[in-house]
Amino acid sequence: AYLADTTNRYYLEDYGSALLRGGAYNKATDVFRKIVTTSTDPDHYRILAILLDNSKQTAEALKVLDTAEVRFGRIPLLCRLRQYALLKMGKTLAAEADARKAIEEAPYIADNHISLAKIYAMTRRDSLALISFRRAIEIDSLALEPWLELGEYYKTRGNTTAYLSVVE
């Protein structure tokens, strides 16, 4: 249908989804580039950023995520992808600043603290990582994710006693 009517936005989106399902990622990247020019769905930007990153175009993926932020504001999932792209490019300070900004805007969301904790852990600032993990747990002590992330942190550090205590 898209090939018969290339002006129809819905056909274009369906075509892009079909290409993804079929594993034609290079074609899907080109189609999603077209989709985001008129799209009002931030998920299309997420898909394009992932496609670009997977094809070793992380800088281009970061530009797409920045454009999405300008158009739609800060969206947690896109922020996480942005932080990942920044870390992948070796821009740890920028990733940390982005995570801190997310916390400033929404300090009550545990996932924001987890993201910052993971960045601290990657940069070997363990005391700051532990503080951030604990803040995430304080926000929602019944949520599983903060506990699992803290456990994973201890596991990667080889602290079996702490890991087992958290898992328990």
PDB file of C-alpha atoms in Angstrom:
ATOM      1  CA  ALA A   1       0.000   0.000   0.000  1.00  0.00           C
ATOM      2  CA  TYR A   2       2.853   2.389   0.805  1.00  0.00           C
ATOM      3  CA  LEU A   3       4.489   1.855  -2.566  1.00  0.00           C
ATOM      4  CA  ALA A   4       1.164   2.690  -4.235  1.00  0.00           C
ATOM      5  CA  ASP A   5       0.638   5.836  -2.121  1.00  0.00           C
ATOM      6  CA  THR A   6       3.871   7.243  -0.728  1.00  0.00           C
ATOM      7  CA  THR A   7       2.122  10.334   0.625  1.00  0.00           C
ATOM      8  CA  ASN A   8       0.051   8.427   3.182  1.00  0.00           C
ATOM      9  CA  ARG A   9       1.647   8.695   6.628  1.00  0.00           C
ATOM     10  CA  TYR A  10      -0.107   5.606   7.981  1.00  0.00           C
ATOM     11  CA  TYR A  11       1.081   3.456   5.096  1.00  0.00           C
ATOM     12  CA  LEU A  12       4.601   4.722   5.691  1.00  0.00           C
ATOM     13  CA  GLU A  13       4.435   3.785   9.381  1.00  0.00           C
ATOM     14  CA  ASP A  14       3.042   0.334   8.553  1.00  0.00           C
ATOM     15  CA  TYR A  15       5.763  -0.148   5.954  1.00  0.00           C
ATOM     16  CA  GLY A  16       8.450   0.807   8.478  1.00  0.00           C
ATOM     17  CA  SER A  17       7.023  -1.633  11.033  1.00  0.00           C
ATOM     18  CA  ALA A  18       6.928  -4.393   8.410  1.00  0.00           C
ATOM     19  CA  LEU A  19      10.560  -3.747   7.530  1.00  0.00           C
ATOM     20  CA  LEU A  20      11.505  -4.023  11.209  1.00  0.00           C
ATOM     21  CA  ARG A  21       9.625  -7.301  11.597  1.00  0.00           C
ATOM     22  CA  GLY A  22      11.306  -8.588   8.449  1.00  0.00           C
ATOM     23  CA  GLY A  23      14.784  -7.657   9.656  1.00  0.00           C
ATOM     24  CA  ALA A  24      15.432  -5.148   6.853  1.00  0.00           C
ATOM     25  CA  TYR A  25      17.033  -2.668   9.221  1.00  0.00           C
ATOM     26  CA  ASN A  26      18.866  -0.550   6.635  1.00  0.00           C
ATOM     27  CA  LYS A  27      15.650   0.072   4.698  1.00  0.00           C
ATOM     28  CA  ALA A  28      13.772   0.594   7.958  1.00  0.00           C
ATOM     29  CA  THR A  29      16.279   3.274   8.972  1.00  0.00           C
ATOM     30  CA  ASP A  30      15.569   5.252   5.800  1.00  0.00           C
ATOM     31  CA  VAL A  31      11.820   4.845   6.266  1.00  0.00           C
ATOM     32  CA  PHE A  32      11.947   5.938   9.909  1.00  0.00           C
ATOM     33  CA  ARG A  33      13.970   8.998   8.899  1.00  0.00           C
ATOM     34  CA  LYS A  34      10.965   9.961   6.767  1.00  0.00           C
ATOM     35  CA  ILE A  35       8.493   9.047   9.494  1.00  0.00           C
ATOM     36  CA  VAL A  36      10.025  11.336  12.123  1.00  0.00           C
ATOM     37  CA  THR A  37       9.747  14.365   9.872  1.00  0.00           C
ATOM     38  CA  THR A  38       5.961  14.337  10.347  1.00  0.00           C
ATOM     39  CA  SER A  39       5.460  12.090  13.353  1.00  0.00           C
ATOM     40  CA  THR A  40       3.877  13.171  16.608  1.00  0.00           C
ATOM     41  CA  ASP A  41       4.834   9.895  18.301  1.00  0.00           C
ATOM     42  CA  PRO A  42       8.078   9.934  20.334  1.00  0.00           C
ATOM     43  CA  ASP A  43       8.338   6.165  19.912  1.00  0.00           C
ATOM     44  CA  HIS A  44       9.286   6.667  16.261  1.00  0.00           C
ATOM     45  CA  TYR A  45      12.289   8.683  17.416  1.00  0.00           C
ATOM     46  CA  ARG A  46      13.217   5.891  19.825  1.00  0.00           C
ATOM     47  CA  ILE A  47      13.106   3.329  17.024  1.00  0.00           C
ATOM     48  CA  LEU A  48      15.168   5.497  14.683  1.00  0.00           C
ATOM     49  CA  ALA A  49      17.760   6.164  17.402  1.00  0.00           C
ATOM     50  CA  ILE A  50      18.096   2.434  18.096  1.00  0.00           C
ATOM     51  CA  LEU A  51      18.423   1.649  14.390  1.00  0.00           C
ATOM     52  CA  LEU A  52      21.102   4.306  13.980  1.00  0.00           C
ATOM     53  CA  ASP A  53      22.995   3.185  17.069  1.00  0.00           C
ATOM     54  CA  ASN A  54      22.940  -0.431  15.908  1.00  0.00           C
ATOM     55  CA  SER A  55      24.423   0.645  12.588  1.00  0.00           C
ATOM     56  CA  LYS A  56      27.293   2.375  14.433  1.00  0.00           C
ATOM     57  CA  GLN A  57      25.880   5.881  13.969  1.00  0.00           C
ATOM     58  CA  THR A  58      25.666   6.761  17.654  1.00  0.00           C
ATOM     59  CA  ALA A  59      26.305  10.472  17.083  1.00  0.00           C
ATOM     60  CA  GLU A  60      23.427  10.579  14.620  1.00  0.00           C
ATOM     61  CA  ALA A  61      21.231   8.676  17.104  1.00  0.00           C
ATOM     62  CA  LEU A  62      22.056  11.286  19.728  1.00  0.00           C
ATOM     63  CA  LYS A  63      20.937  14.056  17.353  1.00  0.00           C
ATOM     64  CA  VAL A  64      17.632  12.252  16.820  1.00  0.00           C
ATOM     65  CA  LEU A  65      17.117  11.967  20.581  1.00  0.00           C
ATOM     66  CA  ASP A  66      17.959  15.646  21.052  1.00  0.00           C
ATOM     67  CA  THR A  67      15.404  16.552  18.382  1.00  0.00           C
ATOM     68  CA  ALA A  68      12.786  14.424  20.135  1.00  0.00           C
ATOM     69  CA  GLU A  69      13.505  16.208  23.412  1.00  0.00           C
ATOM     70  CA  VAL A  70      13.052  19.593  21.761  1.00  0.00           C
ATOM     71  CA  ARG A  71       9.772  18.499  20.155  1.00  0.00           C
ATOM     72  CA  PHE A  72       8.228  16.549  23.026  1.00  0.00           C
ATOM     73  CA  GLY A  73      10.086  17.523  26.186  1.00  0.00           C
ATOM     74  CA  ARG A  74      11.936  15.063  28.395  1.00  0.00           C
ATOM     75  CA  ILE A  75      10.599  11.529  28.126  1.00  0.00           C
ATOM     76  CA  PRO A  76      12.208   9.064  30.568  1.00  0.00           C
ATOM     77  CA  LEU A  77      12.800   6.264  28.055  1.00  0.00           C
ATOM     78  CA  LEU A  78      14.359   8.615  25.532  1.00  0.00           C
ATOM     79  CA  CYS A  79      16.489  10.134  28.296  1.00  0.00           C
ATOM     80  CA  ARG A  80      17.845   6.678  29.133  1.00  0.00           C
ATOM     81  CA  LEU A  81      18.716   6.109  25.479  1.00  0.00           C
ATOM     82  CA  ARG A  82      20.370   9.522  25.353  1.00  0.00           C
ATOM     83  CA  GLN A  83      22.459   8.718  28.427  1.00  0.00           C
ATOM     84  CA  TYR A  84      23.425   5.371  26.905  1.00  0.00           C
ATOM     85  CA  ALA A  85      24.503   7.080  23.672  1.00  0.00           C
ATOM     86  CA  LEU A  86      26.525   9.656  25.593  1.00  0.00           C
ATOM     87  CA  LEU A  87      28.257   6.927  27.593  1.00  0.00           C
ATOM     88  CA  LYS A  88      28.940   4.936  24.456  1.00  0.00           C
ATOM     89  CA  MET A  89      30.595   8.008  22.957  1.00  0.00           C
ATOM     90  CA  GLY A  90      32.724   8.441  26.090  1.00  0.00           C
ATOM     91  CA  LYS A  91      30.891  11.546  27.278  1.00  0.00           C
ATOM     92  CA  THR A  92      30.412  10.429  30.874  1.00  0.00           C
ATOM     93  CA  LEU A  93      30.127  13.948  32.286  1.00  0.00           C
ATOM     94  CA  ALA A  94      27.363  14.801  29.829  1.00  0.00           C
ATOM     95  CA  ALA A  95      25.540  11.557  30.672  1.00  0.00           C
ATOM     96  CA  GLU A  96      25.862  12.342  34.371  1.00  0.00           C
ATOM     97  CA  ALA A  97      24.577  15.886  33.828  1.00  0.00           C
ATOM     98  CA  ASP A  98      21.612  14.516  31.900  1.00  0.00           C
ATOM     99  CA  ALA A  99      20.808  12.064  34.710  1.00  0.00           C
ATOM    100  CA  ARG A 100      21.092  14.839  37.304  1.00  0.00           C
ATOM    101  CA  LYS A 101      18.747  17.020  35.248  1.00  0.00           C
ATOM    102  CA  ALA A 102      16.194  14.194  35.189  1.00  0.00           C
ATOM    103  CA  ILE A 103      16.426  13.955  38.989  1.00  0.00           C
ATOM    104  CA  GLU A 104      15.978  17.714  39.357  1.00  0.00           C
ATOM    105  CA  GLU A 105      12.841  17.581  37.228  1.00  0.00           C
ATOM    106  CA  ALA A 106      11.392  14.464  38.867  1.00  0.00           C
ATOM    107  CA  PRO A 107      13.165  13.557  42.130  1.00  0.00           C
ATOM    108  CA  TYR A 108      10.327  11.207  43.095  1.00  0.00           C
ATOM    109  CA  ILE A 109      10.992   8.752  40.233  1.00  0.00           C
ATOM    110  CA  ALA A 110      13.244   5.931  41.401  1.00  0.00           C
ATOM    111  CA  ASP A 111      14.393   5.125  37.858  1.00  0.00           C
ATOM    112  CA  ASN A 112      16.086   8.525  37.594  1.00  0.00           C
ATOM    113  CA  HIS A 113      18.209   7.720  40.648  1.00  0.00           C
ATOM    114  CA  ILE A 114      18.986   4.256  39.289  1.00  0.00           C
ATOM    115  CA  SER A 115      20.251   5.772  36.046  1.00  0.00           C
ATOM    116  CA  LEU A 116      22.554   8.119  37.924  1.00  0.00           C
ATOM    117  CA  ALA A 117      23.733   5.258  40.161  1.00  0.00           C
ATOM    118  CA  LYS A 118      24.620   3.168  37.116  1.00  0.00           C
ATOM    119  CA  ILE A 119      26.615   6.037  35.654  1.00  0.00           C
ATOM    120  CA  TYR A 120      28.473   6.436  38.939  1.00  0.00           C
ATOM    121  CA  ALA A 121      29.125   2.699  39.016  1.00  0.00           C
ATOM    122  CA  MET A 122      30.496   2.757  35.466  1.00  0.00           C
ATOM    123  CA  THR A 123      32.876   5.559  36.417  1.00  0.00           C
ATOM    124  CA  ARG A 124      33.945   3.716  39.597  1.00  0.00           C
ATOM    125  CA  ARG A 125      32.477   6.242  42.014  1.00  0.00           C
ATOM    126  CA  ASP A 126      31.115   3.537  44.241  1.00  0.00           C
ATOM    127  CA  SER A 127      30.088   5.603  47.257  1.00  0.00           C
ATOM    128  CA  LEU A 128      27.986   7.904  45.056  1.00  0.00           C
ATOM    129  CA  ALA A 129      26.514   4.894  43.268  1.00  0.00           C
ATOM    130  CA  LEU A 130      25.446   3.338  46.560  1.00  0.00           C
ATOM    131  CA  ILE A 131      23.886   6.599  47.739  1.00  0.00           C
ATOM    132  CA  SER A 132      21.876   6.841  44.508  1.00  0.00           C
ATOM    133  CA  PHE A 133      20.768   3.212  44.693  1.00  0.00           C
ATOM    134  CA  ARG A 134      19.630   3.757  48.285  1.00  0.00           C
ATOM    135  CA  ARG A 135      17.701   6.886  47.296  1.00  0.00           C
ATOM    136  CA  ALA A 136      15.893   4.867  44.640  1.00  0.00           C
ATOM    137  CA  ILE A 137      15.006   2.253  47.241  1.00  0.00           C
ATOM    138  CA  GLU A 138      13.813   4.939  49.676  1.00  0.00           C
ATOM    139  CA  ILE A 139      11.464   6.306  47.026  1.00  0.00           C
ATOM    140  CA  ASP A 140       9.815   2.934  46.445  1.00  0.00           C
ATOM    141  CA  SER A 141      11.084   0.210  48.737  1.00  0.00           C
ATOM    142  CA  LEU A 142       8.519  -2.259  47.402  1.00  0.00           C
ATOM    143  CA  ALA A 143       9.597  -1.911  43.777  1.00  0.00           C
ATOM    144  CA  LEU A 144      11.741  -4.746  42.540  1.00  0.00           C
ATOM    145  CA  GLU A 145      13.934  -2.854  40.074  1.00  0.00           C
ATOM    146  CA  PRO A 146      15.957  -0.768  42.572  1.00  0.00           C
ATOM    147  CA  TRP A 147      16.722  -3.889  44.613  1.00  0.00           C
ATOM    148  CA  LEU A 148      17.705  -5.890  41.533  1.00  0.00           C
ATOM    149  CA  GLU A 149      19.942  -3.107  40.264  1.00  0.00           C
ATOM    150  CA  LEU A 150      21.636  -2.807  43.658  1.00  0.00           C
ATOM    151  CA  GLY A 151      22.122  -6.565  43.716  1.00  0.00           C
ATOM    152  CA  GLU A 152      23.612  -6.481  40.229  1.00  0.00           C
ATOM    153  CA  TYR A 153      25.948  -3.705  41.341  1.00  0.00           C
ATOM    154  CA  TYR A 154      27.211  -5.831  44.247  1.00  0.00           C
ATOM    155  CA  LYS A 155      27.521  -8.844  41.975  1.00  0.00           C
ATOM    156  CA  THR A 156      29.697  -6.963  39.475  1.00  0.00           C
ATOM    157  CA  ARG A 157      31.869  -5.741  42.338  1.00  0.00           C
ATOM    158  CA  GLY A 158      32.340  -9.290  43.612  1.00  0.00           C
ATOM    159  CA  ASN A 159      30.700  -8.548  46.954  1.00  0.00           C
ATOM    160  CA  THR A 160      28.866 -11.857  47.360  1.00  0.00           C
ATOM    161  CA  THR A 161      27.752 -11.205  50.938  1.00  0.00           C
ATOM    162  CA  ALA A 162      26.073  -7.907  50.045  1.00  0.00           C
ATOM    163  CA  TYR A 163      24.642  -9.418  46.863  1.00  0.00           C
ATOM    164  CA  LEU A 164      23.028 -12.314  48.736  1.00  0.00           C
ATOM    165  CA  SER A 165      21.736  -9.948  51.410  1.00  0.00           C
ATOM    166  CA  VAL A 166      20.024  -7.768  48.786  1.00  0.00           C
ATOM    167  CA  VAL A 167      18.635 -10.743  46.891  1.00  0.00           C
ATOM    168  CA  GLU A 168      17.280 -12.196  50.113  1.00  0.00           C
TER     169      GLU A 168
END
